[in-house]
Amino acid sequence: MNISISQSSLKNQKADILITFCFEDDSLLKAGKKRLAEMFPITAPVINSDDFKGSLRSTMVLYTGAKGAGKIIVAGLGKKESCTIETLRRAASAASKRAASYGVQNIALEGVAAHSISAEDACLALLEGAMLSNYKFDKYITTSKNKKKINSITLFSDSKQIVNAGKTVLTMARSIYDGVTLARNLAQAPNNEIYPETLAKSAIAAAKGTGVKVTILDKKKIQALKMGGLLAVNQGSVRPPVFIVMEYKGGKANDKPFVFVGKGITFDTGGISIKPAAGMSDMKGDMHGAATVIGGIIAIAKAKLPVNVVALVPSTENMPSGSALVPGDIVTFMNGKTAEIDNTDAEGRLILADALTYASKFKPKAVIDFATLTGACVVALGTITSGLMGTNPHLLDQIKKAASRTNEYVCELPLHEEYEDLIRSDFADVKNSGGRWAGAITAGLFLKHFIGDYPWAHMDIAGTGMSSSERDYWPKGGTGIGVRMLVDLVKHFKA
Ligand code: BES
Ligand code: MN
Ligand code: ZN
């Protein structure tokens, strides 16, 4: 994707399709229409038809007859007073999708100024909405259906202030696009493309030229480290596990790093406690946590943010076989604790346990794990809100603020100690499943047994990672949830 900024008026900007925005308020709508009708008199009948009312997500197409920019899409923003950063993302998304429906490859969006939104935030939001909407995982479709996609997005304005703001956020926009797209591609890829070893290779490939150092711990090293949780989940699988370590040092040498941990189950059959057949293919996305933290660290590195970050990914398939883990088994983890296996389908927490122990080695400023961890979280919050849990109110507060800026909804679930009763075992330190009730919370509490002496937060993205329908700039399939939030979090983090 080519993303650029240009100083130009609507009249002079060139592109296959130009996009401009218009508020819904009477006077603003009138003024906007008047400007367009004066600039391109030929479009007056369409403009004056009153069909376009400026509501959010509505669009109107004008044929200007101008050379080099014959089509303009006017996109509604709704009422000026209720315009937020998210409104701009959604309007830019609606407009760019309409543009894409014409099979064009390059579009140019006119910057808008909205009160209470900084010019930089507005520019980034418009670019995000347009960039992130034009995603399709279609590399396996070989028939020659309309494969043309938008490959160039320009943000233009004749206002110096907006152009300067656009230039300030340009690198950030490109980094976000790369990080989110990487996460979506990894999450959406089927298990015969992305399994532990190819996930590791993808991390190495993505890190090239970014300054991110990647170390892959293979099965031998995982055994030497006594990562019993990761090995237990892996023991039914033909494919070996990996533990991916990515390090970005953009901060001072002695700045404590943020450590991101991502669940990397490349396919979750449930193991011996096997899942029903219907819908099982979604479990190719059971490594969306891994996709999020890999996409996140790559975006942060490409944006050259002045922070230190580590991303950790324990990765394996969860398969049933003659050598698989079975209910009743007792697993010993890297930190020496033990867990009784009640259900082999509660595998994510087993591999995260070792990763949370390993995280201590980096003396983290904060550890945040992302995991498609529980169906219970989907029951509680559906598919648009991630479950947030943790032990450190300050960290949780910073995450909530970042998530609200990027509009990736989170809702905190309580880790009250009374819930511990549900995961008590008679034979081991803890049990890996607490049954149906409070399933997202008991999974969070299980993880809490394995954290070190650092602020910790857990994001259950089971509902938000893989989407069954398209919505604004969110695609069907792997969504890339959390990547923008991580970038925003480390950018704004206050110790
Ligand atoms: N990967 C699943 C959770 C999941 C469910 C992710 C739906 C995305 C959509 C996880 O490994 C799992 O199977 N969890 C079990 C835990 C239970 C056995 C305690 C679940 O939620 O049923
Ligand atoms: Mn499972
Ligand atoms: Zn799983």
Coordinates of C-alpha atoms and ligand atoms in Angstrom, one line a residue:
M1 CA 0.0 0.0 0.0
N2 CA 1.4 3.4 -1.0
I3 CA 0.3 6.1 1.5
S4 CA 1.2 9.7 0.9
I5 CA 0.3 13.3 1.7
S6 CA -0.2 16.1 -0.8
Q7 CA -0.8 19.8 -0.6
S8 CA -3.5 20.5 -3.2
S9 CA -7.0 21.7 -3.6
L10 CA -9.9 19.4 -4.5
K11 CA -9.9 21.1 -7.9
N12 CA -6.3 20.2 -8.6
Q13 CA -5.7 16.9 -6.9
K14 CA -5.5 13.9 -9.2
A15 CA -6.6 10.4 -8.5
D16 CA -8.9 7.6 -9.9
I17 CA -11.4 8.8 -7.3
L18 CA -11.3 11.8 -5.0
I19 CA -13.1 11.6 -1.7
T20 CA -14.3 14.6 0.3
F21 CA -16.4 14.8 3.4
C22 CA -19.5 16.7 4.5
F23 CA -21.2 17.2 7.8
E24 CA -25.0 16.6 8.2
D25 CA -25.8 19.9 9.9
D26 CA -28.1 22.1 7.6
S27 CA -25.7 25.0 7.2
L28 CA -22.6 22.9 6.8
L29 CA -24.3 20.5 4.3
K30 CA -25.5 23.5 2.3
A31 CA -22.1 25.1 2.3
G32 CA -20.4 21.8 1.3
K33 CA -22.8 21.3 -1.6
K34 CA -22.4 24.8 -2.7
R35 CA -18.7 24.6 -2.9
L36 CA -18.9 21.4 -4.9
A37 CA -21.5 22.7 -7.3
E38 CA -19.5 25.9 -7.9
M39 CA -16.3 23.9 -8.5
F40 CA -17.9 21.4 -10.8
P41 CA -21.1 23.0 -12.2
I42 CA -21.9 19.9 -14.2
T43 CA -22.6 18.0 -10.9
A44 CA -25.2 20.5 -9.7
P45 CA -28.3 18.4 -10.6
V46 CA -27.0 15.5 -8.6
I47 CA -26.0 17.7 -5.7
N48 CA -29.2 19.6 -5.7
S49 CA -31.3 16.4 -5.8
D50 CA -31.3 16.3 -2.0
D51 CA -30.5 12.5 -2.2
F52 CA -27.4 13.0 -0.1
K53 CA -28.1 14.2 3.5
G54 CA -24.6 13.9 5.0
S55 CA -25.4 11.1 7.5
L56 CA -22.6 8.9 8.7
R57 CA -21.6 6.1 6.2
S58 CA -23.7 7.6 3.4
T59 CA -22.0 8.5 0.2
M60 CA -22.8 10.3 -3.1
V61 CA -20.8 9.9 -6.3
L62 CA -20.2 12.9 -8.6
Y63 CA -19.0 12.7 -12.2
T64 CA -17.0 15.9 -12.8
G65 CA -15.8 15.3 -16.3
A66 CA -12.4 16.7 -15.0
K67 CA -9.2 15.2 -16.5
G68 CA -7.3 13.0 -14.1
A69 CA -10.0 13.0 -11.4
G70 CA -13.3 12.3 -13.0
K71 CA -15.1 11.0 -10.0
I72 CA -15.7 12.4 -6.6
I73 CA -17.2 10.6 -3.7
V74 CA -18.8 12.8 -1.1
A75 CA -19.0 11.0 2.3
G76 CA -21.3 11.9 5.2
L77 CA -19.9 12.6 8.6
G78 CA -23.1 13.0 10.5
K79 CA -23.6 15.9 12.9
K80 CA -20.5 18.0 13.6
E81 CA -21.1 18.0 17.3
S82 CA -21.0 14.2 17.6
C83 CA -18.0 13.8 15.3
T84 CA -15.2 11.8 17.0
I85 CA -12.0 10.2 15.7
E86 CA -14.0 7.0 15.2
T87 CA -16.5 8.9 13.1
L88 CA -13.7 9.9 10.8
R89 CA -12.5 6.3 10.5
R90 CA -16.0 5.1 9.7
A91 CA -16.7 7.8 7.1
A92 CA -13.3 7.2 5.4
S93 CA -14.1 3.5 5.5
A94 CA -17.5 3.9 3.8
A95 CA -16.0 6.2 1.2
S96 CA -13.1 4.0 0.3
K97 CA -15.3 0.9 0.1
R98 CA -17.5 2.7 -2.3
A99 CA -14.4 3.7 -4.3
A100 CA -13.1 0.2 -4.3
S101 CA -16.5 -1.0 -5.7
Y102 CA -15.5 0.8 -9.0
G103 CA -12.3 -1.3 -9.2
V104 CA -10.0 1.7 -8.9
Q105 CA -6.5 1.5 -7.6
N106 CA -5.7 4.9 -6.3
I107 CA -7.8 7.2 -4.2
A108 CA -7.2 10.6 -2.6
L109 CA -9.0 11.8 0.5
E110 CA -9.5 15.4 1.4
G111 CA -8.5 16.2 5.1
V112 CA -11.2 17.6 7.3
A113 CA -11.0 19.7 10.4
A114 CA -13.4 18.9 13.2
H115 CA -13.5 20.8 16.5
S116 CA -12.1 19.0 19.5
I117 CA -10.1 16.7 17.3
S118 CA -6.5 17.6 16.7
A119 CA -5.4 17.8 13.0
E120 CA -3.0 14.9 13.6
D121 CA -5.6 12.6 15.1
A122 CA -8.0 13.5 12.2
C123 CA -5.4 12.8 9.5
L124 CA -4.4 9.5 11.1
A125 CA -8.1 8.5 11.6
L126 CA -9.0 9.2 7.9
L127 CA -6.0 7.2 6.7
E128 CA -6.7 4.3 9.1
G129 CA -10.3 4.1 8.0
A130 CA -9.4 4.1 4.3
M131 CA -6.3 1.8 4.6
L132 CA -7.8 -0.8 6.9
S133 CA -11.0 -1.2 4.9
N134 CA -9.3 -2.4 1.8
Y135 CA -8.3 -5.8 3.2
K136 CA -9.2 -9.1 1.7
F137 CA -7.6 -12.5 2.4
D138 CA -7.9 -13.7 -1.2
K139 CA -4.5 -15.1 -2.1
Y140 CA -5.9 -18.6 -2.4
I141 CA -8.6 -17.5 -4.8
T142 CA -7.3 -18.4 -8.3
T143 CA -10.3 -17.6 -10.4
S144 CA -9.9 -14.2 -12.2
K145 CA -12.6 -12.4 -10.3
N146 CA -12.1 -8.7 -9.8
K147 CA -8.7 -8.9 -8.0
K148 CA -7.9 -5.2 -8.4
K149 CA -7.5 -3.5 -5.1
I150 CA -6.8 0.0 -3.9
N151 CA -3.0 0.2 -3.7
S152 CA -2.5 3.9 -3.2
I153 CA -4.1 6.3 -0.7
T154 CA -3.3 10.0 -0.6
L155 CA -4.5 12.5 2.0
F156 CA -4.6 16.0 0.5
S157 CA -5.6 19.4 1.6
D158 CA -5.0 23.0 0.6
S159 CA -4.5 23.8 4.3
K160 CA -0.9 23.9 5.3
Q161 CA -1.9 23.0 8.9
I162 CA -3.6 19.8 7.8
V163 CA -0.8 18.9 5.4
N164 CA 1.8 19.3 8.1
A165 CA -0.3 17.2 10.5
G166 CA -0.6 14.5 7.8
K167 CA 3.2 14.5 7.3
T168 CA 3.6 14.1 11.1
V169 CA 1.5 11.0 11.2
L170 CA 2.5 9.5 7.9
T171 CA 5.1 7.0 9.3
M172 CA 2.7 6.1 12.0
A173 CA -0.1 5.4 9.5
R174 CA 2.2 3.2 7.4
S175 CA 3.4 1.3 10.5
I176 CA -0.1 0.7 11.7
Y177 CA -1.2 -0.5 8.2
D178 CA 1.8 -2.9 8.1
G179 CA 1.2 -4.2 11.7
V180 CA -2.5 -4.7 11.4
T181 CA -2.2 -6.3 7.9
L182 CA 0.5 -8.7 9.2
A183 CA -1.7 -9.7 12.2
R184 CA -4.8 -10.2 10.0
N185 CA -2.8 -12.3 7.5
L186 CA -1.3 -14.5 10.2
A187 CA -4.6 -15.0 12.0
Q188 CA -6.6 -15.8 8.9
A189 CA -4.0 -18.1 7.3
P190 CA -5.0 -21.8 7.6
N191 CA -3.1 -24.3 9.7
N192 CA -1.5 -25.8 6.6
E193 CA 0.2 -22.5 5.9
I194 CA 0.8 -21.2 9.5
Y195 CA 1.9 -23.8 12.0
P196 CA 4.5 -23.2 14.7
E197 CA 7.6 -23.4 12.5
T198 CA 6.1 -21.2 9.7
L199 CA 4.8 -18.8 12.3
A200 CA 8.4 -18.4 13.5
K201 CA 9.6 -17.9 9.9
S202 CA 6.9 -15.3 9.4
A203 CA 8.1 -13.4 12.5
I204 CA 11.7 -13.5 11.2
A205 CA 10.5 -12.3 7.7
A206 CA 8.4 -9.5 9.2
A207 CA 11.3 -8.3 11.4
K208 CA 13.7 -7.9 8.5
G209 CA 14.9 -4.3 8.3
T210 CA 12.9 -3.1 11.3
G211 CA 15.6 -3.5 14.0
V212 CA 13.6 -6.2 15.8
K213 CA 15.8 -9.1 16.9
V214 CA 14.1 -12.5 16.6
T215 CA 15.2 -15.6 18.5
I216 CA 13.5 -18.9 18.0
L217 CA 13.6 -21.4 20.8
D218 CA 13.2 -24.9 19.3
K219 CA 11.8 -28.0 21.0
K220 CA 15.3 -28.9 22.5
K221 CA 15.6 -25.5 24.1
I222 CA 12.0 -25.6 25.3
Q223 CA 12.7 -28.9 26.9
A224 CA 15.9 -27.5 28.5
L225 CA 13.9 -24.6 29.9
K226 CA 11.3 -27.1 31.3
M227 CA 8.4 -25.4 29.7
G228 CA 6.1 -28.3 30.7
G229 CA 2.8 -26.5 29.7
L230 CA 3.9 -25.9 26.1
L231 CA 5.4 -29.4 25.8
A232 CA 2.2 -31.0 27.3
V233 CA 0.0 -29.3 24.8
N234 CA 2.4 -30.2 22.0
Q235 CA 2.8 -33.9 22.9
G236 CA -0.1 -35.0 20.7
S237 CA 1.1 -33.2 17.7
V238 CA 3.4 -34.3 14.9
R239 CA 4.7 -30.7 14.4
P240 CA 7.2 -29.5 17.0
P241 CA 6.5 -26.4 19.1
V242 CA 8.4 -23.1 19.0
F243 CA 8.9 -20.3 21.4
I244 CA 9.4 -17.0 19.6
V245 CA 11.2 -14.1 21.2
M246 CA 11.2 -10.7 19.5
E247 CA 13.0 -7.7 20.9
Y248 CA 12.8 -4.1 19.9
K249 CA 15.1 -1.6 21.6
G250 CA 13.9 1.9 20.7
G251 CA 14.3 3.2 24.2
K252 CA 17.3 3.8 26.4
A253 CA 19.4 0.7 27.2
N254 CA 18.3 0.6 30.8
D255 CA 14.5 1.3 30.2
K256 CA 12.5 -1.6 31.3
P257 CA 10.6 -3.2 28.4
F258 CA 7.0 -3.8 27.8
V259 CA 6.5 -7.5 27.4
F260 CA 3.7 -8.7 25.1
V261 CA 2.7 -12.4 25.3
G262 CA 0.5 -13.9 22.6
K263 CA -1.2 -17.3 22.6
G264 CA 0.1 -19.1 19.5
I265 CA -2.1 -22.2 19.1
T266 CA -2.0 -22.5 15.3
F267 CA -4.9 -24.9 15.4
D268 CA -7.1 -25.9 18.4
T269 CA -9.0 -29.2 17.9
G270 CA -9.5 -29.4 21.6
G271 CA -7.2 -32.3 21.9
I272 CA -8.6 -35.5 23.5
S273 CA -11.4 -33.3 24.9
I274 CA -12.2 -32.7 21.2
K275 CA -14.4 -29.9 19.9
P276 CA -17.5 -30.5 17.9
A277 CA -17.0 -30.4 14.1
A278 CA -19.2 -27.4 13.4
G279 CA -17.2 -24.2 13.3
M280 CA -13.9 -25.9 14.2
S281 CA -12.2 -24.2 11.2
D282 CA -12.3 -20.9 13.1
M283 CA -9.7 -22.5 15.4
K284 CA -7.1 -21.7 12.7
G285 CA -7.3 -18.3 14.3
D286 CA -6.4 -19.5 17.8
M287 CA -3.1 -17.8 17.4
H288 CA -4.6 -14.4 17.0
G289 CA -2.9 -13.4 20.3
A290 CA 0.4 -14.3 18.7
A291 CA -0.6 -12.3 15.6
T292 CA -1.5 -9.3 17.7
V293 CA 1.8 -9.2 19.6
I294 CA 3.9 -9.8 16.4
G295 CA 1.9 -7.2 14.5
G296 CA 2.2 -4.9 17.5
I297 CA 6.0 -5.0 18.0
I298 CA 6.5 -4.7 14.2
A299 CA 4.3 -1.6 14.0
I300 CA 6.0 0.0 17.1
A301 CA 9.4 -0.7 15.6
K302 CA 8.5 0.7 12.1
A303 CA 7.1 3.8 13.8
K304 CA 10.4 4.0 15.7
L305 CA 8.7 4.7 19.0
P306 CA 11.3 5.4 21.8
V307 CA 10.4 2.4 23.9
N308 CA 11.8 -1.1 24.6
V309 CA 9.4 -4.0 23.7
V310 CA 9.6 -7.7 23.9
A311 CA 7.1 -10.0 22.2
L312 CA 6.9 -13.7 23.4
V313 CA 4.9 -16.4 21.5
P314 CA 4.6 -19.9 22.8
S315 CA 3.3 -21.9 19.8
T316 CA 2.0 -25.3 19.1
E317 CA -1.0 -27.1 17.7
N318 CA -3.5 -28.8 20.0
M319 CA -4.1 -32.2 18.5
P320 CA -5.6 -35.5 19.7
S321 CA -3.5 -38.6 19.1
G322 CA -2.0 -41.6 20.8
S323 CA 0.6 -39.5 22.4
A324 CA -1.7 -36.6 23.4
L325 CA -2.2 -35.1 26.8
V326 CA -5.3 -36.7 28.6
P327 CA -7.6 -35.5 31.3
G328 CA -6.2 -36.4 34.8
D329 CA -2.6 -35.8 33.7
I330 CA -0.6 -33.5 35.9
V331 CA 1.7 -31.1 34.2
T332 CA 4.7 -29.4 35.8
F333 CA 5.5 -25.9 34.5
M334 CA 8.7 -23.9 34.1
N335 CA 8.2 -22.2 37.4
G336 CA 7.8 -25.6 39.2
K337 CA 4.1 -25.3 39.8
T338 CA 1.7 -28.1 38.8
A339 CA -1.7 -28.3 37.2
E340 CA -4.2 -31.1 36.9
I341 CA -5.7 -31.4 33.4
D342 CA -9.4 -31.4 33.6
N343 CA -10.0 -30.6 30.0
T344 CA -7.4 -30.7 27.2
D345 CA -9.4 -28.0 25.4
A346 CA -8.2 -25.5 28.1
E347 CA -4.8 -25.5 26.4
G348 CA -4.1 -21.8 25.9
R349 CA -3.5 -21.2 29.6
L350 CA -1.0 -24.0 29.7
I351 CA 1.3 -22.5 27.1
L352 CA 0.8 -19.0 28.4
A353 CA 1.8 -20.1 31.9
D354 CA 5.3 -20.9 30.8
A355 CA 5.5 -17.7 28.7
L356 CA 4.4 -15.6 31.7
T357 CA 7.2 -17.2 33.8
Y358 CA 9.8 -16.6 31.0
A359 CA 8.7 -13.0 30.8
S360 CA 10.3 -12.3 34.2
K361 CA 13.7 -12.7 32.7
F362 CA 13.2 -9.3 31.0
K363 CA 12.4 -7.4 34.2
P364 CA 9.3 -6.0 32.5
K365 CA 7.8 -2.6 33.1
A366 CA 4.5 -4.3 32.3
V367 CA 3.3 -7.6 30.8
I368 CA 0.2 -7.8 28.6
D369 CA -1.0 -11.1 27.2
F370 CA -3.4 -11.5 24.3
A371 CA -5.2 -14.8 23.9
T372 CA -8.3 -16.2 22.2
L373 CA -8.7 -17.9 25.5
T374 CA -12.4 -18.7 26.3
G375 CA -15.7 -19.3 24.7
A376 CA -17.1 -17.9 28.0
C377 CA -15.7 -14.5 27.2
V378 CA -17.6 -14.6 23.9
V379 CA -20.8 -15.5 25.8
A380 CA -20.2 -12.6 28.2
L381 CA -19.1 -9.8 25.8
G382 CA -19.9 -11.0 22.3
T383 CA -17.7 -10.2 19.3
I384 CA -17.1 -6.5 19.7
T385 CA -15.6 -6.2 23.2
S386 CA -12.5 -7.9 24.5
G387 CA -12.3 -9.1 28.1
L388 CA -9.7 -7.3 30.2
M389 CA -8.3 -8.7 33.5
G390 CA -5.3 -7.9 35.6
T391 CA -3.7 -7.1 38.9
N392 CA -2.5 -3.5 38.4
P393 CA -5.1 -0.7 38.4
H394 CA -2.7 1.8 36.8
L395 CA -1.9 -0.5 33.9
L396 CA -5.6 -1.4 33.4
D397 CA -6.4 2.2 33.4
Q398 CA -3.8 3.0 30.7
I399 CA -5.1 0.0 28.6
K400 CA -8.6 1.3 28.9
K401 CA -7.6 4.7 27.7
A402 CA -5.6 3.4 24.8
A403 CA -8.4 1.1 23.8
S404 CA -10.9 3.9 23.9
R405 CA -8.7 6.1 21.6
T406 CA -8.4 3.2 19.1
N407 CA -12.0 2.2 19.6
E408 CA -11.1 -1.4 20.4
Y409 CA -13.6 -1.9 23.2
V410 CA -12.5 -3.6 26.4
C411 CA -14.5 -4.5 29.5
E412 CA -12.8 -5.4 32.7
L413 CA -13.8 -8.7 34.4
P414 CA -13.1 -9.1 38.1
L415 CA -10.4 -11.5 39.4
H416 CA -12.0 -11.9 42.9
E417 CA -10.1 -14.5 44.8
E418 CA -13.4 -16.3 45.7
Y419 CA -13.5 -17.7 42.1
E420 CA -10.3 -19.6 42.9
D421 CA -12.5 -22.3 44.5
L422 CA -13.6 -23.3 40.9
I423 CA -10.0 -24.2 39.8
R424 CA -8.9 -25.9 43.0
S425 CA -7.5 -29.4 42.5
D426 CA -7.2 -32.2 45.0
F427 CA -4.0 -33.5 43.3
A428 CA -2.1 -30.5 42.0
D429 CA -1.6 -26.8 42.7
V430 CA -4.4 -25.8 40.3
K431 CA -6.8 -27.3 37.8
N432 CA -6.8 -26.1 34.2
S433 CA -10.6 -25.8 33.9
G434 CA -13.2 -24.3 36.2
G435 CA -16.3 -25.5 34.3
R436 CA -18.9 -23.3 32.7
W437 CA -19.4 -20.6 35.2
A438 CA -17.2 -17.5 35.1
G439 CA -15.1 -19.3 32.5
A440 CA -13.2 -16.2 31.3
I441 CA -12.4 -15.2 34.9
T442 CA -11.2 -18.6 36.0
A443 CA -8.9 -18.7 32.9
G444 CA -7.6 -15.3 34.0
L445 CA -7.1 -16.5 37.6
F446 CA -5.2 -19.6 36.3
L447 CA -2.8 -17.3 34.5
K448 CA -2.4 -15.2 37.6
H449 CA -0.8 -18.2 39.3
F450 CA 2.1 -17.9 36.8
I451 CA 2.9 -14.2 36.7
G452 CA 6.1 -12.8 38.1
D453 CA 6.8 -9.7 40.1
Y454 CA 5.5 -7.2 37.4
P455 CA 2.3 -5.4 36.5
W456 CA 0.2 -7.7 34.4
A457 CA -2.9 -7.5 32.2
H458 CA -4.7 -10.2 30.3
M459 CA -6.8 -9.6 27.2
D460 CA -9.2 -12.3 26.2
I461 CA -9.8 -11.8 22.5
A462 CA -11.7 -15.0 21.8
G463 CA -14.7 -12.9 20.5
T464 CA -12.9 -10.1 18.8
G465 CA -10.1 -11.9 17.0
M466 CA -12.0 -13.7 14.3
S467 CA -15.1 -12.0 12.9
S468 CA -17.9 -13.7 11.1
S469 CA -19.0 -10.5 9.3
E470 CA -17.5 -7.3 8.0
R471 CA -18.0 -4.0 9.9
D472 CA -16.7 -0.6 8.9
Y473 CA -12.9 -1.0 8.6
W474 CA -13.0 -4.4 10.3
P475 CA -12.9 -7.4 7.9
K476 CA -14.5 -10.8 8.1
G477 CA -12.0 -13.3 9.5
G478 CA -8.8 -12.3 11.4
T479 CA -9.4 -8.7 12.5
G480 CA -6.0 -7.6 13.7
I481 CA -7.5 -6.6 17.1
G482 CA -5.2 -5.1 19.6
V483 CA -2.4 -4.0 17.3
R484 CA -3.4 -0.4 17.2
M485 CA -4.1 -0.5 20.9
L486 CA -0.6 -1.6 21.7
V487 CA 0.9 1.1 19.5
D488 CA -1.2 3.7 21.2
L489 CA -0.5 2.3 24.7
V490 CA 3.3 2.4 24.5
K491 CA 3.1 5.8 22.8
H492 CA 1.1 7.4 25.6
F493 CA 2.2 5.2 28.6
K494 CA 2.8 7.2 31.8
A495 CA 4.8 5.3 34.4
Ligands
BES1 N1 -9.5 -21.5 21.8 C1 -10.5 -21.8 22.6 C2 -11.4 -20.6 23.0 C3 -12.2 -19.9 21.9 C4 -13.6 -20.2 21.7 C5 -11.7 -19.0 21.0 C6 -14.3 -19.6 20.7 C7 -12.4 -18.4 20.0 C8 -13.7 -18.7 19.9 C9 -10.0 -22.3 24.0 O1 -8.8 -23.0 23.8 C10 -11.0 -23.2 24.6 O2 -11.3 -24.2 23.9 N2 -11.5 -22.9 25.7 C11 -12.4 -23.7 26.4 C12 -12.1 -23.7 27.9 C13 -12.9 -24.7 28.7 C14 -12.6 -26.1 28.3 C15 -12.6 -24.5 30.1 C16 -13.8 -23.1 26.2 O3 -13.9 -21.9 26.2 O4 -14.7 -23.9 26.0
MN2 MN -9.1 -25.0 23.5
ZN3 ZN -7.6 -22.6 22.2

